Coordinates of C-alpha atoms in Angstrom, one line a residue:
Chain A
M115 CA 165.1 106.1 112.3
T116 CA 161.3 105.5 112.0
G117 CA 159.3 106.9 109.2
P118 CA 155.6 107.5 109.3
T119 CA 153.4 104.4 109.9
V120 CA 151.9 103.1 106.8
A121 CA 151.0 99.5 107.8
A122 CA 147.4 99.3 109.2
P123 CA 144.9 96.6 109.8
R124 CA 142.9 95.3 106.8
E125 CA 139.7 95.8 108.5
T126 CA 138.8 97.8 111.7
P127 CA 136.5 95.8 113.6
P128 CA 133.2 97.5 114.7
A129 CA 133.6 99.0 118.2
N130 CA 129.9 98.2 119.2
P131 CA 128.9 94.7 117.8
L132 CA 125.4 94.8 119.2
A133 CA 124.6 98.2 117.7
E134 CA 126.2 96.9 114.5
F135 CA 124.0 93.9 114.4
L136 CA 120.8 95.9 115.0
L137 CA 121.9 98.3 112.3
R138 CA 122.1 95.5 109.9
L139 CA 118.6 94.5 110.6
G140 CA 117.3 97.9 110.5
D141 CA 119.1 99.0 107.3
D142 CA 117.9 96.0 105.3
R143 CA 114.2 96.9 106.2
L144 CA 114.6 100.6 105.6
V145 CA 116.2 100.2 102.2
L146 CA 113.8 97.6 101.1
G147 CA 110.8 99.5 102.4
H148 CA 112.0 102.4 100.6
R149 CA 112.4 100.6 97.4
L150 CA 108.8 99.3 97.7
S151 CA 107.5 102.8 98.2
E152 CA 108.9 104.0 94.9
W153 CA 106.1 101.9 93.3
C154 CA 103.4 103.8 94.9
G155 CA 100.7 104.9 92.2
H156 CA 102.7 102.9 89.5
A157 CA 101.8 99.2 90.3
P158 CA 100.3 96.8 87.7
I159 CA 97.0 96.7 89.5
L160 CA 95.3 98.6 92.2
E161 CA 95.3 95.9 94.7
E162 CA 99.2 95.7 94.3
D163 CA 99.4 99.5 94.9
I164 CA 97.8 98.5 98.3
A165 CA 99.8 95.6 99.1
L166 CA 103.3 97.1 98.1
A167 CA 102.4 100.2 100.2
N168 CA 101.3 98.1 103.1
I169 CA 104.5 95.9 103.0
A170 CA 106.7 99.2 102.6
L171 CA 104.8 100.4 105.8
D172 CA 105.6 97.3 107.8
L173 CA 109.2 97.4 106.7
V174 CA 109.8 100.8 107.6
G175 CA 108.1 100.3 110.8
Q176 CA 110.4 97.5 111.6
A177 CA 113.5 99.6 110.6
S178 CA 112.3 102.3 112.9
A179 CA 112.2 99.7 115.8
F180 CA 115.5 98.1 115.0
L181 CA 117.3 101.4 114.4
A182 CA 116.0 103.0 117.6
A183 CA 117.4 99.8 119.4
A184 CA 120.7 100.2 117.6
G185 CA 120.7 103.9 118.8
E186 CA 120.2 102.7 122.3
A187 CA 122.8 100.0 122.2
E188 CA 125.2 102.6 120.8
G189 CA 124.4 104.9 123.6
Q190 CA 125.4 108.2 121.9
G191 CA 122.0 109.7 121.7
R192 CA 121.3 108.7 118.1
T193 CA 117.6 108.1 117.2
D194 CA 116.0 106.1 114.4
D195 CA 115.7 109.2 112.5
T196 CA 119.4 110.4 113.0
L197 CA 120.5 107.0 111.9
A198 CA 118.1 106.8 108.8
Y199 CA 118.7 110.4 107.8
F200 CA 122.1 111.5 108.7
R201 CA 124.5 108.7 107.8
D202 CA 126.1 108.5 104.5
E203 CA 126.2 105.3 102.2
R204 CA 129.5 104.0 103.6
E205 CA 127.7 103.8 107.0
F206 CA 124.9 101.8 105.8
R207 CA 124.9 98.2 106.8
N208 CA 122.1 96.6 104.6
A209 CA 122.8 93.6 102.3
L210 CA 123.2 94.5 98.7
L211 CA 120.1 92.5 97.7
V212 CA 117.7 95.0 99.0
E213 CA 119.3 98.0 97.4
R214 CA 118.8 96.6 93.9
P215 CA 116.7 98.9 91.9
N216 CA 113.1 97.9 91.4
G217 CA 113.3 96.9 87.9
D218 CA 110.1 95.3 86.5
F219 CA 107.6 93.8 88.7
A220 CA 109.3 90.5 88.5
V221 CA 112.5 91.9 89.9
T222 CA 110.5 93.5 92.7
I223 CA 108.7 90.3 93.4
L224 CA 111.7 88.0 93.3
R225 CA 113.8 90.4 95.3
Q226 CA 111.0 90.4 97.9
F227 CA 110.6 86.7 98.0
L228 CA 114.2 85.9 98.4
F229 CA 114.3 88.4 101.2
D230 CA 111.1 87.3 102.8
A231 CA 112.0 83.8 103.1
W232 CA 115.2 84.6 104.8
S233 CA 113.6 87.3 107.0
V234 CA 110.9 84.9 108.3
L235 CA 113.5 82.3 109.2
L236 CA 115.9 84.8 110.8
L237 CA 113.2 86.7 112.9
D238 CA 112.0 83.2 114.0
A239 CA 115.3 82.5 115.4
L240 CA 115.7 85.9 116.8
K241 CA 112.4 85.9 118.6
T242 CA 113.7 83.7 121.3
C243 CA 117.1 85.2 121.7
G244 CA 118.7 86.2 124.9
Y245 CA 118.6 90.0 124.2
A246 CA 115.1 90.9 125.3
P247 CA 114.6 94.2 123.3
L248 CA 115.6 92.4 120.1
A249 CA 113.5 89.4 120.9
A250 CA 110.4 91.6 121.3
I251 CA 110.8 93.4 117.9
A252 CA 111.6 90.1 116.2
A253 CA 108.4 88.5 117.4
K254 CA 106.2 91.4 116.1
A255 CA 108.1 91.7 112.8
L256 CA 107.8 88.0 112.2
K257 CA 104.0 88.1 112.1
E258 CA 104.2 90.8 109.3
A259 CA 107.1 88.9 107.5
T260 CA 105.0 85.8 107.4
Y261 CA 102.3 87.7 105.5
H262 CA 104.8 89.2 103.3
L263 CA 106.3 85.9 102.3
R264 CA 102.8 84.6 101.5
H265 CA 102.2 87.5 99.3
S266 CA 105.7 87.2 97.3
S267 CA 105.4 83.4 97.1
E268 CA 102.0 83.6 95.5
W269 CA 103.2 86.2 93.0
V270 CA 106.4 84.1 92.2
L271 CA 103.9 81.2 91.4
R272 CA 101.7 83.5 89.2
L273 CA 104.6 84.8 87.3
G274 CA 106.5 81.7 86.9
D275 CA 103.5 79.7 86.0
G276 CA 101.6 82.2 84.1
T277 CA 102.4 83.2 80.5
D278 CA 105.6 82.8 78.6
E279 CA 106.6 86.4 78.9
S280 CA 106.1 86.5 82.8
H281 CA 107.9 83.1 83.0
A282 CA 110.9 84.6 81.2
R283 CA 110.9 87.8 83.1
A284 CA 110.7 85.8 86.5
Q285 CA 113.6 83.6 85.5
R286 CA 115.6 86.5 84.4
A287 CA 114.9 88.2 87.8
L288 CA 115.9 85.1 89.8
D289 CA 119.1 84.5 87.7
D290 CA 120.0 88.3 88.2
L291 CA 119.4 88.4 91.9
W292 CA 120.7 85.0 92.9
R293 CA 124.4 86.2 93.4
F294 CA 123.2 88.7 96.2
T295 CA 121.7 85.9 98.3
G296 CA 124.8 84.6 99.6
E297 CA 125.5 87.7 101.6
L298 CA 122.4 87.1 103.7
F299 CA 124.1 84.0 105.3
Q300 CA 127.7 85.3 105.7
T301 CA 128.9 85.7 109.2
D302 CA 131.7 87.8 110.5
A303 CA 133.1 89.0 113.9
V304 CA 130.0 90.8 114.6
D305 CA 127.9 87.7 114.6
E306 CA 130.5 86.0 116.8
A307 CA 130.5 88.8 119.3
V308 CA 126.7 89.1 119.6
A309 CA 126.5 85.2 120.2
G310 CA 128.3 86.0 123.3
M311 CA 125.2 88.2 124.3
G312 CA 122.8 85.4 123.7
I313 CA 122.1 86.4 120.1
R314 CA 122.9 82.9 118.4
V315 CA 121.7 82.2 114.9
D316 CA 122.8 78.9 113.2
Y317 CA 123.3 80.3 109.7
A318 CA 124.1 77.0 108.3
A319 CA 120.8 75.5 109.3
L320 CA 119.1 78.8 108.3
R321 CA 120.6 78.5 104.9
S322 CA 119.5 74.8 104.5
R323 CA 116.0 75.6 105.5
W324 CA 115.9 78.6 103.2
N325 CA 117.2 76.5 100.3
D326 CA 114.2 74.1 100.9
M327 CA 111.7 76.9 101.1
V328 CA 113.0 78.6 98.1
S329 CA 113.4 75.5 96.0
D330 CA 110.0 74.4 96.6
V331 CA 108.4 77.6 95.5
V332 CA 110.7 78.1 92.6
K333 CA 109.9 74.5 91.5
R334 CA 106.1 74.8 91.8
A335 CA 106.5 78.1 89.7
T336 CA 108.0 75.9 87.0
L337 CA 111.3 78.1 87.2
A338 CA 114.8 76.7 87.4
L339 CA 117.1 77.3 90.5
P340 CA 120.1 79.2 89.2
A341 CA 123.6 77.3 89.7
D342 CA 125.6 78.4 92.5
Q343 CA 127.9 81.3 91.8
P344 CA 130.3 83.6 93.6
A345 CA 128.4 85.8 96.2
A346 CA 128.3 89.4 95.8
T347 CA 128.9 91.0 99.2
G348 CA 130.1 94.1 100.9
G349 CA 126.9 95.6 102.2
R350 CA 127.5 94.6 105.8
R351 CA 130.7 96.6 105.8
G352 CA 129.3 99.6 103.9
R353 CA 130.6 98.7 100.6
H354 CA 127.5 99.1 98.4
S355 CA 126.5 99.1 94.8
E356 CA 126.4 102.7 93.2
Y357 CA 122.6 102.4 93.5
L358 CA 122.5 103.1 97.1
G359 CA 123.8 106.6 97.1
H360 CA 121.3 107.9 94.7
M361 CA 118.6 106.3 96.9
L362 CA 119.9 108.0 100.1
A363 CA 120.4 111.3 98.3
E364 CA 116.7 111.5 97.5
M365 CA 115.4 109.9 100.9
Q366 CA 117.7 112.3 103.0
S367 CA 117.3 115.5 101.0
V368 CA 114.7 117.3 103.0
A369 CA 115.9 116.2 106.4
R370 CA 119.5 117.3 105.5
A371 CA 118.5 120.6 104.0
H372 CA 116.9 121.5 107.5
P373 CA 119.4 120.0 110.2
G374 CA 117.9 120.3 113.6
A375 CA 114.4 120.9 112.4
T376 CA 111.4 119.2 113.8
W377 CA 109.0 117.6 111.4
Chain B
M14 CA 66.1 121.1 83.5
E15 CA 66.1 119.8 80.0
Q16 CA 67.2 116.2 79.5
K17 CA 68.4 114.6 76.3
P18 CA 65.5 112.4 74.7
Q19 CA 66.1 108.8 75.7
A20 CA 65.8 105.8 73.5
T21 CA 63.2 104.3 75.7
P22 CA 61.2 106.9 77.5
E23 CA 60.7 106.3 81.3
D24 CA 57.5 105.1 82.5
P25 CA 55.8 108.2 84.1
A26 CA 54.2 106.2 86.8
K27 CA 57.5 104.5 87.8
L28 CA 59.2 107.9 87.6
A29 CA 56.7 109.4 90.1
Q30 CA 57.0 106.3 92.3
F31 CA 60.8 106.6 92.3
Q32 CA 60.5 110.4 93.2
A33 CA 58.1 109.7 95.9
R34 CA 60.6 107.3 97.5
I35 CA 63.3 109.8 97.3
D36 CA 61.1 112.6 98.7
A37 CA 60.4 110.2 101.6
G38 CA 64.0 109.9 102.3
E39 CA 64.3 106.2 101.3
S40 CA 67.6 104.8 100.2
I41 CA 67.9 103.5 96.6
E42 CA 69.5 99.9 96.3
P43 CA 71.2 98.4 93.3
K44 CA 68.3 96.0 92.4
D45 CA 65.6 98.8 92.8
W46 CA 64.2 100.4 89.7
M47 CA 65.9 103.8 88.8
P48 CA 65.7 106.2 86.1
E49 CA 68.5 105.6 83.5
R50 CA 69.6 109.1 84.0
Y51 CA 70.0 108.8 87.8
R52 CA 72.1 105.6 87.1
K53 CA 74.2 107.6 84.6
Q54 CA 74.8 110.5 86.9
L55 CA 75.7 108.2 89.8
V56 CA 78.2 106.3 87.6
R57 CA 79.6 109.6 86.6
M58 CA 80.0 110.9 90.2
M59 CA 81.1 107.6 91.8
S60 CA 83.6 106.8 89.0
Q61 CA 85.0 110.4 89.1
H62 CA 85.5 110.1 92.7
A63 CA 87.3 106.6 92.4
H64 CA 89.5 108.0 89.6
S65 CA 90.3 111.0 92.0
E66 CA 91.7 108.7 94.6
I67 CA 93.8 106.9 92.2
V68 CA 95.3 109.9 90.4
G69 CA 95.6 111.5 93.9
M70 CA 98.1 108.8 94.8
L71 CA 100.6 110.5 92.4
P72 CA 101.3 114.0 93.9
E73 CA 101.5 112.5 97.3
G74 CA 103.4 109.6 96.2
N75 CA 106.0 112.1 94.9
W76 CA 107.0 113.0 98.5
I77 CA 107.0 109.4 100.1
T78 CA 110.5 108.9 99.2
R79 CA 111.6 112.2 100.7
A80 CA 109.5 112.4 103.8
P81 CA 111.8 113.9 106.4
S82 CA 111.2 111.6 109.3
L83 CA 110.3 107.8 109.5
R84 CA 107.1 108.6 111.3
R85 CA 106.1 111.0 108.5
K86 CA 107.1 108.4 105.9
M87 CA 105.0 105.8 107.5
S88 CA 101.9 108.0 107.9
L89 CA 102.1 109.2 104.3
L90 CA 102.4 105.5 103.1
A91 CA 99.4 104.7 105.3
K92 CA 97.4 107.6 103.7
V93 CA 98.2 106.7 100.1
Q94 CA 97.4 103.1 100.8
D95 CA 94.1 104.3 102.2
E96 CA 93.3 106.3 99.0
A97 CA 94.1 103.3 96.8
G98 CA 91.6 101.4 99.2
H99 CA 89.0 104.0 98.8
G100 CA 89.4 103.9 95.0
L101 CA 88.9 100.0 95.0
Y102 CA 86.0 100.5 97.3
I103 CA 84.1 103.0 95.2
Y104 CA 85.0 101.2 91.9
C105 CA 83.2 98.1 93.5
G106 CA 80.3 100.5 94.5
T107 CA 80.1 101.6 90.9
E108 CA 79.9 98.0 89.8
T109 CA 76.7 97.7 91.5
L110 CA 75.3 100.1 88.7
G111 CA 76.3 97.5 86.1
V112 CA 79.6 99.1 84.9
D113 CA 82.9 97.2 85.6
R114 CA 86.1 98.5 86.8
A115 CA 88.1 97.7 83.5
E116 CA 85.7 99.7 81.6
L117 CA 86.0 102.8 84.2
V118 CA 89.6 102.5 84.0
D119 CA 89.8 102.7 80.2
Q120 CA 87.7 105.8 80.5
L121 CA 90.0 107.5 82.7
L122 CA 93.1 106.4 80.6
D123 CA 91.7 107.6 77.3
G124 CA 90.9 110.9 78.8
R125 CA 86.9 110.5 78.8
A126 CA 86.5 110.3 82.3
K127 CA 87.3 113.3 84.6
Y128 CA 88.9 113.4 88.1
S129 CA 89.3 116.0 90.6
S130 CA 91.3 118.8 89.0
I131 CA 93.1 119.6 92.3
F132 CA 95.6 116.6 91.5
N133 CA 96.6 118.4 88.4
Y134 CA 98.6 120.8 90.4
P135 CA 102.3 119.9 91.5
T136 CA 103.5 119.0 94.9
L137 CA 106.7 121.2 95.2
S138 CA 107.8 121.0 98.9
W139 CA 107.2 118.8 101.8
A140 CA 104.9 121.4 103.1
D141 CA 102.5 120.6 100.3
I142 CA 102.0 117.1 101.9
G143 CA 100.7 118.9 105.1
V144 CA 98.6 121.4 103.2
I145 CA 97.0 118.8 101.0
G146 CA 95.9 116.9 104.1
W147 CA 94.6 120.0 105.6
L148 CA 92.9 121.9 102.7
V149 CA 92.3 119.2 100.0
D150 CA 91.2 116.3 102.5
G151 CA 89.3 119.1 104.3
A152 CA 87.4 120.1 101.2
A153 CA 86.7 116.6 100.4
I154 CA 85.3 115.9 103.8
V155 CA 83.0 118.8 103.5
N156 CA 81.6 117.3 100.2
Q157 CA 81.6 113.8 101.3
T158 CA 79.8 114.3 104.7
V159 CA 76.9 115.6 102.7
L160 CA 77.2 112.7 100.1
A161 CA 77.0 110.3 103.0
K162 CA 73.3 111.0 103.0
A163 CA 73.0 110.6 99.2
S164 CA 69.9 108.6 98.2
Y165 CA 71.9 105.8 96.5
G166 CA 72.7 103.4 99.3
P167 CA 76.1 101.8 98.2
Y168 CA 77.5 105.4 97.6
A169 CA 76.2 106.8 101.0
R170 CA 77.6 103.9 102.9
A171 CA 80.9 104.2 101.0
M172 CA 81.1 107.8 101.9
I173 CA 80.5 107.1 105.7
R174 CA 83.4 104.8 105.8
I175 CA 85.8 106.8 103.7
C176 CA 84.9 110.2 105.6
K177 CA 86.3 108.4 108.9
E178 CA 89.6 107.8 107.2
E179 CA 89.6 111.3 105.5
N180 CA 89.2 112.9 108.9
F181 CA 92.2 111.1 110.2
H182 CA 94.1 112.3 107.1
K183 CA 93.0 115.9 107.7
R184 CA 94.1 115.9 111.3
Q185 CA 97.6 114.5 110.2
G186 CA 97.8 117.1 107.6
F187 CA 97.0 120.0 110.0
E188 CA 99.5 118.4 112.4
I189 CA 102.2 118.6 109.8
V190 CA 101.1 122.3 108.9
A191 CA 101.1 123.3 112.5
T192 CA 104.5 121.8 113.2
L193 CA 106.1 123.6 110.1
A194 CA 104.2 126.9 111.0
A195 CA 105.9 126.6 114.5
G196 CA 109.2 125.6 113.1
T197 CA 112.4 127.3 111.6
P198 CA 112.0 130.6 109.6
A199 CA 112.7 128.2 106.4
Q200 CA 109.8 125.7 107.4
Q201 CA 107.5 128.7 108.1
A202 CA 108.2 130.0 104.7
M203 CA 107.8 126.7 103.1
V204 CA 104.3 126.1 104.6
Q205 CA 103.2 129.7 103.9
D206 CA 104.2 129.1 100.2
A207 CA 102.3 125.8 100.1
V208 CA 99.1 127.5 101.4
N209 CA 99.4 130.3 98.9
R210 CA 99.4 127.9 96.0
W211 CA 96.8 125.4 97.2
W212 CA 94.2 127.8 98.7
W213 CA 92.5 128.8 95.5
P214 CA 92.6 125.3 93.8
S215 CA 91.0 124.0 97.1
L216 CA 88.1 126.3 96.8
M217 CA 87.6 125.2 93.1
M218 CA 87.3 121.5 94.4
F219 CA 83.5 122.4 95.0
G220 CA 82.9 122.8 91.3
P221 CA 81.5 125.6 89.2
S222 CA 79.4 128.3 90.9
D223 CA 75.6 127.5 91.3
T224 CA 74.8 129.9 88.5
D225 CA 76.9 127.9 86.3
S226 CA 76.4 124.2 87.5
P227 CA 74.7 122.1 84.8
N228 CA 74.0 118.9 87.0
S229 CA 73.0 120.5 90.3
A230 CA 69.2 120.9 90.0
E231 CA 68.8 117.3 88.9
L232 CA 71.1 116.0 91.6
L233 CA 69.4 117.9 94.4
R234 CA 65.9 116.7 93.3
W235 CA 67.2 113.1 93.5
K236 CA 68.8 113.9 96.8
V237 CA 72.2 112.6 95.4
K238 CA 73.2 116.1 96.7
H239 CA 71.9 118.0 99.6
K240 CA 73.7 121.2 99.3
T241 CA 74.8 123.4 96.3
N242 CA 78.5 123.8 95.3
D243 CA 78.5 127.5 96.7
E244 CA 76.8 126.4 100.1
L245 CA 79.6 123.7 100.6
R246 CA 82.4 126.1 99.5
Q247 CA 81.2 128.7 101.9
R248 CA 81.0 126.1 104.7
F249 CA 84.7 125.0 104.0
V250 CA 85.9 128.5 104.0
N251 CA 84.2 129.2 107.3
L252 CA 85.7 126.1 108.7
T253 CA 89.2 126.7 107.5
V254 CA 89.8 130.4 108.1
P255 CA 89.9 130.1 111.8
Q256 CA 92.2 127.2 111.6
A257 CA 94.6 129.3 109.5
I258 CA 94.5 132.1 112.2
A259 CA 95.2 129.4 114.7
V260 CA 98.6 128.6 113.3
N261 CA 99.4 132.1 112.2
L262 CA 99.2 131.6 108.5
T263 CA 97.8 134.0 106.1
L264 CA 95.4 133.2 103.0
P265 CA 96.2 134.6 99.7
D266 CA 92.9 136.6 99.3
P267 CA 92.8 140.3 100.1
D268 CA 89.0 140.3 100.0
L269 CA 88.7 137.8 102.6
T270 CA 86.5 139.6 105.5
Y271 CA 84.1 138.2 108.3
N272 CA 80.6 139.3 108.0
A273 CA 79.2 139.4 111.5
E274 CA 75.7 139.4 110.2
T275 CA 75.7 136.3 108.2
K276 CA 78.7 134.8 110.2
N277 CA 80.3 134.0 106.9
W278 CA 83.9 134.5 105.9
E279 CA 83.3 136.3 102.5
F280 CA 86.0 135.8 99.8
G281 CA 87.1 137.1 96.6
E282 CA 86.3 135.9 93.1
I283 CA 87.5 132.5 92.0
D284 CA 89.7 132.5 88.7
W285 CA 87.0 130.6 86.8
A286 CA 89.2 131.0 83.7
E287 CA 91.9 128.8 85.3
F288 CA 89.2 126.5 86.7
H289 CA 88.0 125.7 83.2
E290 CA 91.3 125.5 81.6
V291 CA 92.5 122.8 84.1
I292 CA 89.4 120.9 83.7
R293 CA 90.0 121.1 79.8
G294 CA 93.4 119.5 80.2
N295 CA 95.6 122.5 80.4
G296 CA 96.6 122.4 84.1
P297 CA 100.2 122.2 85.2
C298 CA 100.3 118.4 85.6
N299 CA 97.2 117.0 83.5
R300 CA 99.5 115.4 81.0
E301 CA 101.9 114.0 83.6
R302 CA 99.2 112.5 85.7
L303 CA 97.5 110.7 82.7
A304 CA 100.8 109.7 81.4
A305 CA 101.8 108.1 84.6
R306 CA 98.6 106.2 85.0
R307 CA 98.8 105.0 81.3
A308 CA 102.5 103.9 81.9
A309 CA 101.6 102.0 85.0
H310 CA 98.6 100.3 83.1
E311 CA 100.8 99.5 80.0
N312 CA 103.8 98.2 82.0
G313 CA 101.6 96.2 84.3
R314 CA 99.6 94.5 81.4
W315 CA 101.9 91.5 81.3
V316 CA 101.5 91.0 85.1
R317 CA 97.8 91.1 84.9
E318 CA 97.9 88.7 81.9
A319 CA 100.1 86.3 84.0
A320 CA 97.7 86.5 86.9
E321 CA 94.9 85.5 84.7
A322 CA 96.7 82.8 83.0
H323 CA 97.7 81.3 86.2
A324 CA 94.3 81.4 87.6
A325 CA 93.0 79.7 84.4
K326 CA 95.6 76.9 84.9
Q327 CA 94.6 76.4 88.5
R328 CA 91.0 76.2 87.5
R329 CA 91.7 73.6 84.9
R330 CA 93.8 71.6 87.2
S331 CA 91.2 71.5 89.8
T332 CA 88.6 70.5 87.3
E333 CA 90.9 67.7 86.0
A334 CA 91.5 66.5 89.6
A335 CA 87.9 66.4 90.4

C-alpha cells in the first residue's frame, strides 16, 4: 500500500534559465537603484544628492532593460513593470548585498563600491556574449557602471583616508558588508545552462580581478581588507533578508492598489 | 519707497548712472558697480530661489520610492536631480554677489532665509506628483520667464537655462495628470483631490497682492521684475484654466468666471490669512521640511569633514612631491 508522496527534490531548478539569469541582472539593479533613491534630498552635500540620484536613475534604467529582456525570454507577456511591481520577495533574484539598508553614507558608498567593481567586470564580460539582446544592454550599461565605479572609488578614498571618524565608519561598513560579496561570484545550474546559449562568464577569473581592483582601492584608502568569512547567500534563489519585503511593500504599494491601471 | 538709512550713503551720481544703465536695458554684471540695496535684494531673491529648489526635493522625493511604474520612477528621479542642479547653479550665481553657499545654507537651516511656501504642503498621493509638475512648475515658469529678463546678468542667464528644464517638468506633470484623469474612477478621484489641494497654494506662489507687496516697486524700478505679482498670477490662471478644462478637471473656486471683455479668467479671493500663516512657519510641513534639511546637514557633517581632510592631505602630498 502506498501512502501520500512526501519525498521531494531539495531544489526545483528554474524552468527557464535564460529568463532567470536576466532577472538576476535586473533585480540587482532595481533594488540597488531603489536604495539609492531613498537618499534623495537627504545626502551630505548637494553634489551627492545629484550624483546619487543620477546613479539611481542609471540603475533603474538598466533594470528596466534587463527585466524587459527577462520578460521576453520568459515569453508569458510579463513586462519590466509587471516583473518589478507584481512579484513578491520570494520571486526576487537580487544578491543580498544590494538590499542592505542604506545605513550611514559609508555603508551606502562601500556597498556601491563593492557592487560597482563587480558590475563593471561582469558587464564587460557580457558585452561580447553570444546572446545579442543581452550583449547590447551590457555594452550600454558598462559605460554607466564605469562612471559609477569612479564615483564610489573616489569616495572610498576620501572616507578611508579622511578623518579618524570617517576612517572608522568606512572600515566598519567594509567589515559588515564583506560577507555579502561571496554571493556575487557563486554559480549554479542557471549559469551552466546559459553557458550553453553563449553566455559564458569565467567567475573564477572575474573574482580574481575583482579582488585586485578592490584591494588596490582599499589599500590606497588606508583601510584593511577583511578576512575571508563564510558567504551569506540565498538571494539568487529568492531567500532574502527581512529587509527586502519592507522595501518592496513600499515600492509596489501604489501599483498594487490599482492593478491593471495605466500610469 | 522708503529705504533704511545706510551706513555709507550711495553716491547720487553713481546711483543715477546705474539707473540710466537699467533704463537703457543694459545687463548688470558681477564686477559692475551696483547699489548695496540692489545687491541685497538679489541675494534675497536668488537665495530664496535656490533654497526652494533644495527644499522642493523633499515633497517630490517622498514619492520616488513609490512611483507606480519604472518609467515614472526614472522621470521623477531625473526631475529631482534637475532641481538639485538648479539649486547648485543658483547658489553659484549668488556667489557672484559675494555671499558663499555655506553662509546661505546656514541662513536656511536656522530659519532666517525663506523658501517657496508651496513646499510646506504635503504630498499625499501619487497624483500630487503630476499636479506639482503641472501647477507648481507651471507657476514657477510664469515667474521665471519674466525673471529671465532680469537686469542682473547671472540671474537672467540662470533663469533661461532653468526655464527650459522646468518646461519639460511641466509637460511631464501634465502628462501624468492627463493619464490619471483618463484612468480608472479611483485614479480620476485621486487627481481631482490633488488639484483641489494644490490649486490655491499654487496661486499663492506669486506672492502677496500688489497692494501688499513691500519689495515690488523697487524691484520693478531696477527691472529685476518686469511684471507685478497680480499680473503674473492672472497670466498663470489664464494659461491653466483651459488646460484643466481640456482634461476634464474642475478647479475649487466657485467664483471662477471668464470675462469676455478683459479675456481674463477672474478668480475668487485668496485666503491671505493662510498665506501669511504658512510664511510665518505654521504651514502643514514647515517644521518637517526644515528638520529634514537640518538632519541631512548634521548627519553629513562627518562626510564633508572627511572630504576636506582628504583634499588637504592630497595637497600636502603633491607639495611634498614637488
